[in-house]
Amino acid sequence: MLNKTVRLANGYEIPSIGFGTWQTPDGCTAIRAVKEALDHGYMHIDCAAVYGNEKSIGKALKKSGIDRKKLFITSKLWNTERGYDKTLAAFEQTLSDLQLDYLDLYLIHWTANAKQFPNWKELNADTWRAFETLYKQGKIRSIGVSNFKKHHLEALIADSTIKPMINQIEFHPGFMQKETVDFCHENRIVVEAWSPLGTGKMLNNEILKTIAEKYHVSVAQLCIRWCLQNNVIPLPKSVTPNRIQENIDVYDFEISDEDMAAINEMKYCGGSGLDPDEIDF
Ligand code: A2P
């Protein structure tokens, strides 16, 4: 039996499936999608300032009337806002857009990298110090990073007092980022999967289709369940009501060890192509 929550290193529980909002259009689409997700039991919503839809998500959260304590809301600091003072200001803007008075989780959206910043380590450390301040003030329950590889994490941990509790990375069949995931799990850093369906690219894969048929589930459900069985928190995005419902209905089947191995061994078959060491945005 899989738990529906995962315990973070600081003791907080995070729901083991989150609702992705990247590429969800702002306005009534975002409001409707989040309402649909909340109605179907997602209590964990994954947001980011750069997605441009936090005000709409804030309206949907407010309108739902759901007790704040039952929700788990994540946001991310965008790349242009790195550094101590800018981070504090960007955090306040996000909090105001989401109409919240605290966040459950705040992430550095992308590591600063050597390609763009000779001082990338100091820049990450400076940003992280603002995260530690906000964490100590109780304005964020848990803090973490996104799109950090092992060497980025090692540098950050060496230059800080609080270890990230989460690392959110691209993770789907054919793209498991094993070195990063192993490092995170050895260091009690919970891994979250963005694009667990490879932004939809996995859905027509023949290997996945054959395995999904065996369990009478969709390929999307198979990918989501596969993340969970790899101890990774999937964040599937959808704006389509029946898909939103389907993507959280993954608790009454179990992928066998043999099928897990077959999916784990899949070769790269598409993804974002974004490498944190190479990005220039
Ligand atoms: P839509 O939002 O139009 O429903 P990822 O989470 O990997 O980024 O994938 C998101 C993409 O996959 C979106 O294009 C989304 O479309 C689509 N999608 C999400 N869930 C399903 C599903 N259950 N079946 C088919 N497509 C899905």
mmCIF file of C-alpha atoms and ligand atoms in Angstrom:
data_model
loop_
_atom_site.group_PDB
_atom_site.id
_atom_site.type_symbol
_atom_site.label_atom_id
_atom_site.label_comp_id
_atom_site.label_asym_id
_atom_site.label_seq_id
_atom_site.Cartn_x
_atom_site.Cartn_y
_atom_site.Cartn_z
ATOM 1 C CA MET A 1 0.000 0.000 0.000
ATOM 2 C CA LEU A 2 1.326 3.412 -0.950
ATOM 3 C CA ASN A 3 0.918 6.306 1.460
ATOM 4 C CA LYS A 4 -0.956 9.339 0.195
ATOM 5 C CA THR A 5 1.536 11.636 1.889
ATOM 6 C CA VAL A 6 5.314 11.723 2.164
ATOM 7 C CA ARG A 7 7.174 12.987 5.239
ATOM 8 C CA LEU A 8 9.819 15.630 4.587
ATOM 9 C CA ALA A 9 13.099 15.843 6.531
ATOM 10 C CA ASN A 10 11.626 18.584 8.766
ATOM 11 C CA GLY A 11 8.570 16.474 9.685
ATOM 12 C CA TYR A 12 5.942 18.146 7.467
ATOM 13 C CA GLU A 13 3.770 15.902 5.304
ATOM 14 C CA ILE A 14 3.379 16.574 1.583
ATOM 15 C CA PRO A 15 0.559 14.976 -0.464
ATOM 16 C CA SER A 16 2.184 12.414 -2.745
ATOM 17 C CA ILE A 17 0.558 13.727 -5.944
ATOM 18 C CA GLY A 18 0.526 17.426 -6.815
ATOM 19 C CA PHE A 19 -1.445 19.303 -9.450
ATOM 20 C CA GLY A 20 0.813 20.902 -12.074
ATOM 21 C CA THR A 21 -0.019 24.384 -13.399
ATOM 22 C CA TRP A 22 2.810 25.023 -15.887
ATOM 23 C CA GLN A 23 1.343 25.979 -19.283
ATOM 24 C CA THR A 24 -2.119 26.412 -17.782
ATOM 25 C CA PRO A 25 -3.483 29.590 -19.358
ATOM 26 C CA ASP A 26 -4.182 32.425 -16.942
ATOM 27 C CA GLY A 27 -7.763 33.542 -16.277
ATOM 28 C CA CYS A 28 -10.839 31.333 -16.315
ATOM 29 C CA THR A 29 -8.947 28.235 -17.570
ATOM 30 C CA ALA A 30 -6.620 28.307 -14.564
ATOM 31 C CA ILE A 31 -9.479 29.050 -12.167
ATOM 32 C CA ARG A 32 -11.576 26.190 -13.566
ATOM 33 C CA ALA A 33 -8.667 23.704 -13.649
ATOM 34 C CA VAL A 34 -7.701 24.368 -10.025
ATOM 35 C CA LYS A 35 -11.345 24.189 -8.909
ATOM 36 C CA GLU A 36 -11.692 20.851 -10.715
ATOM 37 C CA ALA A 37 -8.495 19.571 -9.091
ATOM 38 C CA LEU A 38 -9.630 20.624 -5.602
ATOM 39 C CA ASP A 39 -13.034 19.019 -6.191
ATOM 40 C CA HIS A 40 -11.312 15.740 -7.078
ATOM 41 C CA GLY A 41 -9.144 15.718 -3.974
ATOM 42 C CA TYR A 42 -5.835 17.219 -5.038
ATOM 43 C CA MET A 43 -4.811 19.274 -2.015
ATOM 44 C CA HIS A 44 -1.310 19.909 -3.366
ATOM 45 C CA ILE A 45 -1.035 22.597 -6.046
ATOM 46 C CA ASP A 46 2.308 23.300 -7.711
ATOM 47 C CA CYS A 47 2.629 26.930 -8.829
ATOM 48 C CA ALA A 48 5.378 29.312 -9.953
ATOM 49 C CA ALA A 49 5.603 33.049 -10.476
ATOM 50 C CA VAL A 50 6.816 32.601 -14.052
ATOM 51 C CA TYR A 51 3.735 30.563 -15.036
ATOM 52 C CA GLY A 52 1.875 33.876 -14.980
ATOM 53 C CA ASN A 53 -1.277 32.427 -13.421
ATOM 54 C CA GLU A 54 -0.795 32.781 -9.661
ATOM 55 C CA LYS A 55 -3.467 35.485 -9.296
ATOM 56 C CA SER A 56 -6.031 33.194 -10.922
ATOM 57 C CA ILE A 57 -4.938 30.274 -8.768
ATOM 58 C CA GLY A 58 -5.242 32.512 -5.711
ATOM 59 C CA LYS A 59 -8.843 33.288 -6.690
ATOM 60 C CA ALA A 60 -9.631 29.578 -7.108
ATOM 61 C CA LEU A 61 -8.117 28.745 -3.716
ATOM 62 C CA LYS A 62 -10.037 31.533 -2.005
ATOM 63 C CA LYS A 63 -13.308 30.623 -3.717
ATOM 64 C CA SER A 64 -12.971 26.955 -2.736
ATOM 65 C CA GLY A 65 -13.406 27.779 0.941
ATOM 66 C CA ILE A 66 -11.123 24.823 1.793
ATOM 67 C CA ASP A 67 -9.414 25.095 5.166
ATOM 68 C CA ARG A 68 -5.913 26.494 4.507
ATOM 69 C CA LYS A 69 -4.381 23.829 6.746
ATOM 70 C CA LYS A 70 -5.601 21.092 4.388
ATOM 71 C CA LEU A 71 -3.890 22.643 1.377
ATOM 72 C CA PHE A 72 -0.268 22.265 0.331
ATOM 73 C CA ILE A 73 0.756 25.179 -1.896
ATOM 74 C CA THR A 74 4.125 25.430 -3.627
ATOM 75 C CA SER A 75 5.604 28.321 -5.559
ATOM 76 C CA LYS A 76 8.971 29.028 -7.136
ATOM 77 C CA LEU A 77 11.337 31.970 -7.335
ATOM 78 C CA TRP A 78 12.003 32.994 -10.940
ATOM 79 C CA ASN A 79 15.534 33.298 -12.319
ATOM 80 C CA THR A 80 15.517 37.088 -12.646
ATOM 81 C CA GLU A 81 14.890 37.447 -8.901
ATOM 82 C CA ARG A 82 17.946 35.657 -7.507
ATOM 83 C CA GLY A 83 19.891 37.242 -4.630
ATOM 84 C CA TYR A 84 18.906 37.982 -1.029
ATOM 85 C CA ASP A 85 16.832 41.194 -1.299
ATOM 86 C CA LYS A 86 15.182 40.381 -4.616
ATOM 87 C CA THR A 87 14.155 36.985 -3.311
ATOM 88 C CA LEU A 88 12.427 38.500 -0.281
ATOM 89 C CA ALA A 89 10.507 40.919 -2.529
ATOM 90 C CA ALA A 90 9.546 38.238 -5.087
ATOM 91 C CA PHE A 91 8.291 35.986 -2.308
ATOM 92 C CA GLU A 92 5.978 38.741 -0.983
ATOM 93 C CA GLN A 93 4.593 39.298 -4.495
ATOM 94 C CA THR A 94 3.814 35.590 -4.921
ATOM 95 C CA LEU A 95 2.200 35.403 -1.507
ATOM 96 C CA SER A 96 0.009 38.385 -2.354
ATOM 97 C CA ASP A 97 -0.897 36.993 -5.819
ATOM 98 C CA LEU A 98 -1.919 33.675 -4.272
ATOM 99 C CA GLN A 99 -3.824 35.535 -1.492
ATOM 100 C CA LEU A 100 -2.024 33.491 1.163
ATOM 101 C CA ASP A 101 -0.186 34.369 4.347
ATOM 102 C CA TYR A 102 2.288 31.501 4.150
ATOM 103 C CA LEU A 103 3.522 28.970 1.592
ATOM 104 C CA ASP A 104 3.935 25.266 2.268
ATOM 105 C CA LEU A 105 6.907 25.084 -0.047
ATOM 106 C CA TYR A 106 9.042 27.601 -1.924
ATOM 107 C CA LEU A 107 11.631 26.477 -4.465
ATOM 108 C CA ILE A 108 14.507 28.118 -6.340
ATOM 109 C CA HIS A 109 13.127 27.507 -9.839
ATOM 110 C CA TRP A 110 16.472 26.853 -11.595
ATOM 111 C CA THR A 111 20.034 26.757 -10.327
ATOM 112 C CA ALA A 112 22.262 29.612 -11.400
ATOM 113 C CA ASN A 113 24.787 27.922 -13.719
ATOM 114 C CA ALA A 114 28.456 28.373 -14.606
ATOM 115 C CA LYS A 115 27.573 29.132 -18.227
ATOM 116 C CA GLN A 116 25.835 32.370 -17.205
ATOM 117 C CA PHE A 117 27.371 33.221 -13.837
ATOM 118 C CA PRO A 118 31.043 32.792 -12.872
ATOM 119 C CA ASN A 119 29.814 33.251 -9.263
ATOM 120 C CA TRP A 120 26.913 30.781 -9.575
ATOM 121 C CA LYS A 121 27.676 29.118 -6.228
ATOM 122 C CA GLU A 122 27.607 32.424 -4.320
ATOM 123 C CA LEU A 123 24.469 33.504 -6.162
ATOM 124 C CA ASN A 124 22.623 30.318 -5.197
ATOM 125 C CA ALA A 125 23.898 30.602 -1.617
ATOM 126 C CA ASP A 126 22.757 34.225 -1.394
ATOM 127 C CA THR A 127 19.289 33.340 -2.681
ATOM 128 C CA TRP A 128 19.157 30.404 -0.294
ATOM 129 C CA ARG A 129 19.954 32.637 2.682
ATOM 130 C CA ALA A 130 16.739 34.532 1.947
ATOM 131 C CA PHE A 131 14.902 31.195 1.829
ATOM 132 C CA GLU A 132 16.373 30.316 5.236
ATOM 133 C CA THR A 133 15.261 33.688 6.628
ATOM 134 C CA LEU A 134 11.686 33.207 5.386
ATOM 135 C CA TYR A 135 11.683 29.638 6.693
ATOM 136 C CA LYS A 136 12.839 30.746 10.142
ATOM 137 C CA GLN A 137 10.164 33.466 10.158
ATOM 138 C CA GLY A 138 7.523 30.779 9.511
ATOM 139 C CA LYS A 139 6.453 32.335 6.213
ATOM 140 C CA ILE A 140 7.389 29.117 4.394
ATOM 141 C CA ARG A 141 6.868 25.698 5.989
ATOM 142 C CA SER A 142 9.473 23.924 3.825
ATOM 143 C CA ILE A 143 12.138 25.120 1.409
ATOM 144 C CA GLY A 144 13.746 23.480 -1.566
ATOM 145 C CA VAL A 145 15.113 23.771 -5.059
ATOM 146 C CA SER A 146 14.188 22.783 -8.587
ATOM 147 C CA ASN A 147 16.333 21.710 -11.522
ATOM 148 C CA PHE A 148 19.431 21.227 -9.385
ATOM 149 C CA LYS A 149 21.824 18.428 -10.363
ATOM 150 C CA LYS A 150 24.088 16.669 -7.888
ATOM 151 C CA HIS A 151 26.952 19.179 -8.148
ATOM 152 C CA HIS A 152 24.578 22.131 -7.670
ATOM 153 C CA LEU A 153 23.142 20.509 -4.545
ATOM 154 C CA GLU A 154 26.565 19.664 -3.168
ATOM 155 C CA ALA A 155 27.703 23.277 -3.539
ATOM 156 C CA LEU A 156 24.535 24.644 -1.923
ATOM 157 C CA ILE A 157 24.669 22.223 1.003
ATOM 158 C CA ALA A 158 28.341 23.061 1.607
ATOM 159 C CA ASP A 159 27.496 26.765 1.887
ATOM 160 C CA SER A 160 24.285 26.775 3.952
ATOM 161 C CA THR A 161 22.832 25.704 7.274
ATOM 162 C CA ILE A 162 19.501 24.212 6.182
ATOM 163 C CA LYS A 163 19.458 21.459 3.576
ATOM 164 C CA PRO A 164 16.807 21.665 0.845
ATOM 165 C CA MET A 165 13.871 19.402 1.693
ATOM 166 C CA ILE A 166 12.767 18.972 -1.937
ATOM 167 C CA ASN A 167 14.300 18.941 -5.385
ATOM 168 C CA GLN A 168 11.803 19.211 -8.239
ATOM 169 C CA ILE A 169 13.218 17.913 -11.521
ATOM 170 C CA GLU A 170 12.087 16.662 -14.904
ATOM 171 C CA PHE A 171 11.372 12.965 -14.436
ATOM 172 C CA HIS A 172 9.450 10.552 -16.656
ATOM 173 C CA PRO A 173 10.070 7.204 -18.378
ATOM 174 C CA GLY A 174 13.285 7.380 -20.367
ATOM 175 C CA PHE A 175 14.551 10.332 -18.309
ATOM 176 C CA MET A 176 15.137 9.310 -14.698
ATOM 177 C CA GLN A 177 18.168 11.491 -13.800
ATOM 178 C CA LYS A 178 19.477 8.642 -11.670
ATOM 179 C CA GLU A 179 22.561 10.369 -10.289
ATOM 180 C CA THR A 180 20.511 13.319 -9.026
ATOM 181 C CA VAL A 181 17.695 11.167 -7.653
ATOM 182 C CA ASP A 182 20.092 8.803 -5.843
ATOM 183 C CA PHE A 183 21.936 11.744 -4.303
ATOM 184 C CA CYS A 184 18.639 13.282 -3.142
ATOM 185 C CA HIS A 185 17.352 10.063 -1.624
ATOM 186 C CA GLU A 186 20.679 9.475 0.184
ATOM 187 C CA ASN A 187 20.374 12.997 1.634
ATOM 188 C CA ARG A 188 16.687 12.850 2.621
ATOM 189 C CA ILE A 189 15.756 15.305 -0.116
ATOM 190 C CA VAL A 190 12.349 14.338 -1.516
ATOM 191 C CA VAL A 191 12.209 14.339 -5.316
ATOM 192 C CA GLU A 192 9.272 15.772 -7.248
ATOM 193 C CA ALA A 193 8.665 15.070 -10.947
ATOM 194 C CA TRP A 194 7.751 17.873 -13.295
ATOM 195 C CA SER A 195 6.284 16.699 -16.584
ATOM 196 C CA PRO A 196 5.704 13.121 -15.362
ATOM 197 C CA LEU A 197 3.995 12.503 -18.731
ATOM 198 C CA GLY A 198 6.904 14.107 -20.597
ATOM 199 C CA THR A 199 4.483 16.998 -21.374
ATOM 200 C CA GLY A 200 2.319 14.399 -23.069
ATOM 201 C CA LYS A 201 5.134 12.853 -25.132
ATOM 202 C CA MET A 202 4.919 9.530 -23.246
ATOM 203 C CA LEU A 203 1.290 8.922 -24.061
ATOM 204 C CA ASN A 204 1.802 7.163 -27.406
ATOM 205 C CA ASN A 205 4.814 5.117 -26.399
ATOM 206 C CA GLU A 206 4.295 1.465 -27.410
ATOM 207 C CA ILE A 207 6.121 -0.057 -24.416
ATOM 208 C CA LEU A 208 4.045 2.009 -22.008
ATOM 209 C CA LYS A 209 0.826 1.309 -23.908
ATOM 210 C CA THR A 210 1.385 -2.456 -23.687
ATOM 211 C CA ILE A 211 2.101 -2.342 -19.964
ATOM 212 C CA ALA A 212 -0.825 0.012 -19.251
ATOM 213 C CA GLU A 213 -3.254 -2.347 -21.011
ATOM 214 C CA LYS A 214 -2.253 -5.148 -18.645
ATOM 215 C CA TYR A 215 -3.432 -3.108 -15.652
ATOM 216 C CA HIS A 216 -6.473 -1.627 -17.464
ATOM 217 C CA VAL A 217 -5.188 1.889 -16.858
ATOM 218 C CA SER A 218 -4.200 4.750 -19.147
ATOM 219 C CA VAL A 219 -0.564 5.483 -19.997
ATOM 220 C CA ALA A 220 -0.903 8.686 -17.939
ATOM 221 C CA GLN A 221 -2.000 6.671 -14.897
ATOM 222 C CA LEU A 222 0.850 4.228 -15.464
ATOM 223 C CA CYS A 223 3.442 7.046 -15.567
ATOM 224 C CA ILE A 224 2.027 8.640 -12.420
ATOM 225 C CA ARG A 225 1.951 5.360 -10.506
ATOM 226 C CA TRP A 226 5.462 4.568 -11.764
ATOM 227 C CA CYS A 227 6.725 7.841 -10.225
ATOM 228 C CA LEU A 228 5.106 6.972 -6.892
ATOM 229 C CA GLN A 229 6.644 3.492 -6.865
ATOM 230 C CA ASN A 230 10.035 5.117 -7.508
ATOM 231 C CA ASN A 231 9.478 7.331 -4.411
ATOM 232 C CA VAL A 232 9.056 10.426 -6.543
ATOM 233 C CA ILE A 233 6.120 12.858 -6.225
ATOM 234 C CA PRO A 234 4.432 13.363 -9.618
ATOM 235 C CA LEU A 235 2.962 16.754 -10.573
ATOM 236 C CA PRO A 236 0.745 15.989 -13.586
ATOM 237 C CA LYS A 237 -0.726 19.008 -15.348
ATOM 238 C CA SER A 238 -4.075 19.021 -17.085
ATOM 239 C CA VAL A 239 -6.855 21.477 -17.813
ATOM 240 C CA THR A 240 -9.257 18.697 -18.875
ATOM 241 C CA PRO A 241 -11.759 17.561 -16.211
ATOM 242 C CA ASN A 242 -11.760 13.808 -16.953
ATOM 243 C CA ARG A 243 -7.945 13.750 -17.139
ATOM 244 C CA ILE A 244 -7.610 15.692 -13.888
ATOM 245 C CA GLN A 245 -9.786 13.036 -12.242
ATOM 246 C CA GLU A 246 -8.006 10.113 -13.934
ATOM 247 C CA ASN A 247 -4.545 11.339 -12.929
ATOM 248 C CA ILE A 248 -5.241 11.079 -9.196
ATOM 249 C CA ASP A 249 -7.005 7.722 -9.485
ATOM 250 C CA VAL A 250 -3.835 5.628 -9.271
ATOM 251 C CA TYR A 251 -4.025 4.015 -5.855
ATOM 252 C CA ASP A 252 -5.833 0.770 -6.643
ATOM 253 C CA PHE A 253 -3.337 -0.963 -8.883
ATOM 254 C CA GLU A 254 0.300 -1.855 -8.379
ATOM 255 C CA ILE A 255 2.992 -2.140 -11.066
ATOM 256 C CA SER A 256 4.913 -5.415 -10.667
ATOM 257 C CA ASP A 257 8.672 -5.412 -10.044
ATOM 258 C CA GLU A 258 9.184 -6.803 -13.529
ATOM 259 C CA ASP A 259 7.181 -4.037 -15.202
ATOM 260 C CA MET A 260 8.844 -1.381 -13.017
ATOM 261 C CA ALA A 261 12.205 -2.690 -14.233
ATOM 262 C CA ALA A 262 11.033 -2.636 -17.859
ATOM 263 C CA ILE A 263 9.956 1.017 -17.565
ATOM 264 C CA ASN A 264 13.068 1.973 -15.587
ATOM 265 C CA GLU A 265 15.214 0.578 -18.392
ATOM 266 C CA MET A 266 13.513 2.548 -21.165
ATOM 267 C CA LYS A 267 15.800 4.640 -23.337
ATOM 268 C CA TYR A 268 15.302 8.385 -23.781
ATOM 269 C CA CYS A 269 12.160 8.899 -25.832
ATOM 270 C CA GLY A 270 11.518 12.617 -25.581
ATOM 271 C CA GLY A 271 11.357 15.356 -22.993
ATOM 272 C CA SER A 272 12.010 19.054 -22.596
ATOM 273 C CA GLY A 273 15.674 18.827 -23.595
ATOM 274 C CA LEU A 274 16.504 21.410 -20.915
ATOM 275 C CA ASP A 275 19.781 20.891 -19.053
ATOM 276 C CA PRO A 276 20.272 23.086 -15.943
ATOM 277 C CA ASP A 277 23.964 23.499 -16.839
ATOM 278 C CA GLU A 278 23.092 24.748 -20.318
ATOM 279 C CA ILE A 279 20.051 26.965 -19.924
ATOM 280 C CA ASP A 280 20.451 30.619 -20.802
ATOM 281 C CA PHE A 281 17.232 32.024 -19.387
HETATM 282 P P1 A2P B 1 -4.387 18.985 -21.123
HETATM 283 O O1 A2P B 1 -3.859 19.956 -20.099
HETATM 284 O O2 A2P B 1 -4.858 19.666 -22.359
HETATM 285 O O3 A2P B 1 -5.422 18.041 -20.546
HETATM 286 P P2 A2P B 1 2.933 16.859 -18.068
HETATM 287 O O4 A2P B 1 2.194 16.821 -16.780
HETATM 288 O O5 A2P B 1 3.903 15.757 -18.256
HETATM 289 O O6 A2P B 1 3.561 18.215 -18.334
HETATM 290 O O7 A2P B 1 1.863 16.650 -19.245
HETATM 291 C C1 A2P B 1 0.865 17.586 -19.514
HETATM 292 C C2 A2P B 1 0.267 17.336 -20.877
HETATM 293 O O8 A2P B 1 -0.360 16.053 -20.887
HETATM 294 C C3 A2P B 1 -0.794 18.329 -21.207
HETATM 295 O O9 A2P B 1 -0.720 18.547 -22.596
HETATM 296 C C4 A2P B 1 -2.093 17.632 -20.829
HETATM 297 O O10 A2P B 1 -3.160 18.081 -21.643
HETATM 298 C C5 A2P B 1 -1.763 16.193 -21.132
HETATM 299 N N1 A2P B 1 -2.440 15.247 -20.205
HETATM 300 C C6 A2P B 1 -2.497 15.324 -18.864
HETATM 301 N N2 A2P B 1 -3.144 14.276 -18.341
HETATM 302 C C7 A2P B 1 -3.521 13.505 -19.381
HETATM 303 C C8 A2P B 1 -4.233 12.277 -19.479
HETATM 304 N N3 A2P B 1 -4.694 11.658 -18.413
HETATM 305 N N4 A2P B 1 -4.440 11.773 -20.734
HETATM 306 C C9 A2P B 1 -3.975 12.414 -21.832
HETATM 307 N N5 A2P B 1 -3.284 13.570 -21.796
HETATM 308 C C10 A2P B 1 -3.059 14.118 -20.586
#
